[in-house]
């Protein structure tokens, strides 16, 4: 079947037109990739996007329609008012009105692309607002595809690419032109004509890389799915532009850090909250009640999430368990162990901080109950939920499991294991569960065939129950343990002297059996051959038809009835059965076949049968070969008649002595046999006791081993928390020591919990007062109802403020705030004192100045009134004067006019000047009046 065309899904939104044009303008015309552009378009208007891109593109651009086949080196644009998916190399376009502003078309397309094309899928996120595409990026990464995003500097709206980068699943962050170049490189590796994958082209190089990775990390990826490992190596080759396995091997050898990058890539770390919601609903609705049915004791509910990645699934199971015990009104604690190989992922899970995109998976009610929204928009799990989970690194295939568990979820982990590794892990999971426990796997996983130690509880949702039977923990291979160093691996991989001794003994035993032992076969309880011993060709032969190992179908027809009878007798009696048979006469009758069937058990459960074939020679043939006539023949009669009477008597005496000696030997043998039987019974009894003790010790060892693993996990978690608490305590101590602001922290009972050093001067508080009630401390300021004010703040969450004055007369602003925990619960109050003495005194001085100013204004108003009265008197006086002066002035002016007219005779020049001056002065005075 030809390999499908690799597909590039390109998501864009606001500002995405320019980015898309820059991308298609520089894309190579022969990449061998098909490009699908998913952009947020107005559902009510026709789009010209395909025409605009087509004028600037190096490849043909068309509008997608339902059923169109994806072809290489072509671009397809989503039509308006539509959602699009990929099915079997064809685009499926579904028309339908979408609510304006709700854009998830990019996620929908990329998720379908990941499922349809797997490692041949590539996702690109360009400029846009919102976070559409982040979930699709995770899906592409999970199925082994490649992911790219536009960098923030070149994006007009960086929200969408930044959200994709924040998931941690982006391989390359580049501007559009560089994205086009990278896609051309990817196309050279993914195009169908490129041939087989790297491991198929150069398996030796890939095996050497995996060997180096094993020595560096302690994890043997040679037992992982071959295709998955190949795709991850191919991804790293594309990152470094290595065309062959030898080139990448040289890169790894020169830069050992590349092994760490490959190790992170090989660990599948994509998950989300409540993945496959129907499965989680079924687990809570039917699985948990079944798990609790016939459960004895009031011990904690113990669960194990194997392969927890970033912790989303572990917290999902914890939420379900908390809801279940609350709904069932059970008073049981919960212990949930969550493990993964990746230390960075375990660190992320311990932090318990997740982006706002979890709103698509977690209901509003669960977000309200189990999460606290941070100012950055992220969600942090509450302390109650966090305390339920214990996170630790663990190798599922090598480290001892936990024990006495009620629930194990191992979802989407086994699908990455080869069959031998799966057969190793499944018994481990069976050993870890209680008889009523449950195992939940991923949608594409199972527990094997009918010989599996699990039975199906819910086939649709992949929930299984352990079968009844002994719980046997498999032997843990130290070669697979993550802590094994390169030296230890080298030492353990070499054969030891003890192994050589065992091999020599085994070879010697085989040589003795081949030389002197009779041929035979080992059968199981169904009479099927499980082992051939020696050359059995004279007794067994293969028949024509369907191949079968049933011994009754392979044994020669002359022996079949005798062997069937012997097997049935041995199976019913449980003891050894011998059938000497009868030698047939004739040319081939001198030898017969003796059958011996020995039943035995391997271990305590399975029964086997050892069948031995042996050729025997009849007595007449033996006599003839010795040159003596057979008994009853003519020669025998002649020989007997030839014996003399004396010889006969001697022979009789000799025969009687031989009989007596034989009788003594038989009696001694019977006595010895009885002693041996008694000793054998004692040995058998002792052996059974020792076997029982050994089994008990083995069980105890397994339980101790599991308990030790659990304690190691808990110790690791406690050490991590202790380091966090030590760092927080050091930070808080340094902050308190360096701050000059008086701060007092009291708990819910108003006992002093912590305070800054400057409080000692303000409140007479000393270090020994920590733990004392606030009311028992003599304060340096007068505020009798301080405790009532603090209680009111704790009860109402309303911030209280008050100005207080200490004994020295200094003013302080007291602010009382509620003390909130990480889960937003009130656990006391903070008393913060701010020095406002200068401000308060300045305000008082300002008030005094205002009063003085007011008094001055009153005085000024009075002065102005007095001045006004004085001015009014002056005006009246001047008015009176003006009235008194107006007549003489008018007379003077009129007399001057008359003089100027020369009524009283002609004027001299000097007189004329004087008259003019008098006239002007009089008129000026009149204007003033």
XYZ file of C-alpha atoms in Angstrom, residues 67-347:
281
model
C -14.480 14.789 -0.663
C -11.575 16.478 -2.432
C -8.420 14.351 -2.462
C -5.258 15.837 -1.025
C -2.462 16.024 -3.588
C 1.162 17.026 -3.060
C 2.365 20.563 -3.806
C -1.111 22.062 -3.658
C -2.779 24.343 -1.092
C -6.403 24.057 0.047
C -8.281 26.878 1.805
C -11.227 26.332 4.145
C -14.466 27.957 2.907
C -16.447 30.345 5.129
C -18.977 29.013 7.615
C -17.494 25.510 7.649
C -15.500 23.039 9.695
C -13.067 20.650 8.036
C -11.487 17.278 8.858
C -9.294 14.693 7.122
C -10.480 11.152 6.444
C -8.494 8.638 4.400
C -6.549 11.254 2.470
C -9.661 13.289 1.615
C -11.031 16.518 3.085
C -14.457 16.432 4.692
C -16.154 19.821 4.773
C -19.218 20.293 6.981
C -21.238 23.453 6.554
C -23.020 24.986 9.509
C -23.501 28.294 11.262
C -20.948 28.894 13.979
C -21.397 31.354 16.790
C -19.455 34.486 16.085
C -16.300 34.650 18.141
C -16.202 30.908 18.934
C -13.314 29.497 16.893
C -12.248 25.881 17.293
C -11.968 24.895 13.650
C -8.165 24.733 13.828
C -8.216 22.314 16.757
C -10.831 20.152 15.052
C -8.829 19.900 11.829
C -5.468 19.246 13.494
C -6.900 16.528 15.753
C -8.395 14.722 12.754
C -5.138 15.206 10.844
C -3.154 13.621 13.676
C -5.405 10.548 13.769
C -5.452 10.174 9.984
C -1.779 10.766 9.112
C 0.121 10.164 12.348
C 3.822 10.895 11.907
C 3.162 12.228 8.378
C 1.256 15.197 9.823
C 2.740 18.673 10.284
C 1.050 21.582 12.091
C 1.826 25.301 11.699
C 0.270 28.046 13.869
C 0.458 31.583 12.492
C -0.683 34.979 13.764
C -4.056 35.165 15.498
C -5.969 36.103 18.609
C -7.081 33.518 21.148
C -5.750 30.001 21.709
C -7.305 27.934 18.906
C -4.775 25.346 17.736
C -3.185 24.578 21.115
C -5.157 21.329 21.568
C -4.526 20.340 17.969
C -0.788 20.864 18.444
C -0.859 18.428 21.363
C -2.637 15.829 19.221
C -0.108 16.189 16.388
C 2.732 15.770 18.849
C 1.140 12.709 20.442
C 0.892 10.880 17.121
C 4.523 11.662 16.251
C 4.046 14.614 13.912
C 6.034 17.847 13.683
C 4.888 21.247 14.950
C 5.898 24.811 14.059
C 4.747 28.246 15.233
C 5.326 31.828 14.125
C 7.561 33.848 16.414
C 6.062 36.706 18.425
C 8.247 39.368 16.809
C 6.865 38.751 13.315
C 3.251 38.036 14.336
C 0.782 40.910 14.216
C -1.332 39.108 16.858
C 0.958 36.713 18.797
C -1.685 35.271 21.112
C -2.384 32.141 19.066
C 1.238 31.127 18.364
C 2.226 32.010 21.937
C -0.522 29.736 23.277
C 0.791 26.936 21.079
C 4.358 27.501 22.286
C 3.151 27.525 25.912
C 1.991 23.908 25.546
C 5.620 22.825 25.238
C 4.869 20.789 22.110
C 6.288 23.143 19.443
C 9.413 21.916 17.646
C 10.322 25.119 15.788
C 9.496 28.809 16.400
C 10.321 30.811 13.253
C 9.106 33.711 11.074
C 6.937 32.689 8.076
C 9.809 32.730 5.569
C 11.919 30.458 7.753
C 8.900 28.195 8.311
C 8.708 27.748 4.531
C 12.381 26.739 4.417
C 11.904 24.272 7.270
C 8.865 22.735 5.548
C 10.987 22.115 2.452
C 13.484 20.201 4.634
C 10.691 18.255 6.279
C 9.235 17.414 2.878
C 12.491 15.804 1.768
C 12.289 13.429 4.737
C 8.553 12.716 4.617
C 7.790 12.438 0.924
C 6.883 8.892 -0.151
C 9.738 8.741 -2.642
C 12.227 9.148 0.128
C 12.009 5.420 0.830
C 11.999 3.655 4.139
C 12.569 5.185 7.518
C 15.936 5.790 9.053
C 16.020 2.574 11.070
C 15.097 0.494 8.014
C 17.784 2.192 5.918
C 20.420 1.954 8.589
C 19.329 -0.287 11.440
C 22.875 -0.670 12.722
C 23.215 3.069 13.335
C 19.832 3.198 15.055
C 20.734 0.263 17.321
C 24.011 1.923 18.281
C 22.150 5.125 19.129
C 19.692 3.206 21.304
C 22.579 1.425 23.019
C 24.197 4.773 23.824
C 20.860 6.038 25.087
C 20.505 2.943 27.282
C 23.894 3.507 28.875
C 23.184 7.192 29.476
C 19.629 6.975 30.847
C 19.238 3.364 32.002
C 16.125 2.943 29.833
C 16.222 0.310 27.099
C 14.117 1.648 24.230
C 14.846 -1.443 22.148
C 11.706 -2.929 23.724
C 9.560 0.021 22.582
C 7.512 0.109 19.400
C 9.902 0.097 16.486
C 7.859 2.565 14.454
C 7.625 5.031 17.351
C 11.377 4.941 17.960
C 12.063 5.361 14.260
C 9.809 8.405 14.030
C 11.450 10.052 17.027
C 14.932 9.479 15.604
C 13.746 10.814 12.261
C 12.402 13.928 13.994
C 15.779 14.625 15.588
C 17.474 14.028 12.242
C 15.270 16.682 10.661
C 16.145 19.115 13.440
C 19.837 18.721 12.667
C 19.406 18.254 8.896
C 20.989 14.807 8.962
C 20.130 12.773 5.863
C 21.404 9.382 7.062
C 21.609 7.425 10.267
C 25.412 7.603 10.170
C 25.298 11.419 10.113
C 23.000 11.525 13.115
C 25.123 8.938 14.926
C 28.152 11.175 14.410
C 26.146 14.091 15.779
C 25.138 12.102 18.865
C 28.701 10.945 19.452
C 30.048 14.494 19.195
C 27.319 16.079 21.374
C 26.072 13.775 24.172
C 23.451 16.392 25.098
C 21.631 15.341 21.942
C 20.956 12.008 23.661
C 19.051 13.904 26.352
C 16.999 15.684 23.683
C 16.245 12.349 21.979
C 15.330 10.845 25.365
C 12.816 13.646 25.993
C 11.387 13.127 22.518
C 11.003 9.376 23.022
C 8.992 9.846 26.195
C 5.386 10.347 25.152
C 4.135 13.174 27.368
C 0.902 14.335 25.791
C -2.266 14.122 27.867
C -5.083 16.269 29.207
C -7.727 16.333 31.906
C -10.488 13.710 31.577
C -9.232 12.408 28.259
C -12.012 10.228 26.803
C -14.694 11.611 29.169
C -17.011 8.636 28.622
C -14.385 6.272 30.032
C -13.971 8.393 33.153
C -17.741 8.586 33.590
C -17.989 4.796 33.329
C -15.185 4.387 35.854
C -16.960 6.629 38.363
C -20.453 5.279 37.672
C -19.825 1.513 37.593
C -16.148 0.937 38.280
C -15.852 2.536 41.713
C -18.924 0.757 43.154
C -17.524 -2.567 41.908
C -14.147 -1.687 43.401
C -15.705 -1.001 46.802
C -17.944 -4.101 46.759
C -16.861 -6.668 49.372
C -13.965 -4.438 50.324
C -12.835 -5.222 53.859
C -11.427 -2.768 56.374
C -11.363 1.002 56.522
C -7.948 1.446 54.988
C -7.269 4.155 52.437
C -8.324 3.850 48.824
C -5.047 3.275 47.012
C -4.623 4.135 43.335
C -1.692 4.180 40.937
C -1.504 6.262 37.742
C 1.345 4.777 35.694
C 2.697 7.133 33.035
C 1.114 10.273 34.503
C 3.015 12.735 32.238
C 2.231 16.268 33.440
C -0.209 15.112 36.119
C -3.493 15.815 34.349
C -4.717 12.220 34.513
C -3.623 11.809 38.142
C -5.570 14.881 39.214
C -8.538 13.714 37.116
C -8.638 10.369 38.966
C -8.219 12.182 42.296
C -11.181 14.449 41.513
C -13.333 11.439 40.597
C -12.413 9.618 43.812
C -13.123 12.662 45.982
C -16.501 13.126 44.312
C -17.279 9.417 44.688
C -16.510 9.135 48.418
C -18.449 12.342 49.035
C -21.470 11.076 47.115
C -21.298 7.638 48.777
C -20.748 9.248 52.202
C -17.600 7.253 52.837
C -15.064 8.387 55.393
C -11.979 6.947 53.713
C -8.649 8.624 52.942
C -7.180 8.478 49.448
C -3.604 7.639 48.467
C -2.837 8.186 44.810
C 0.617 7.386 43.438
C 1.502 8.945 40.088
C 4.717 7.937 38.321
C 6.520 8.677 35.096
C 9.985 8.291 33.613
C 10.431 12.015 32.923
C 11.715 14.084 35.843
C 10.682 17.435 34.220
C 7.126 16.151 33.813
C 7.019 15.012 37.439
C 8.200 18.492 38.470
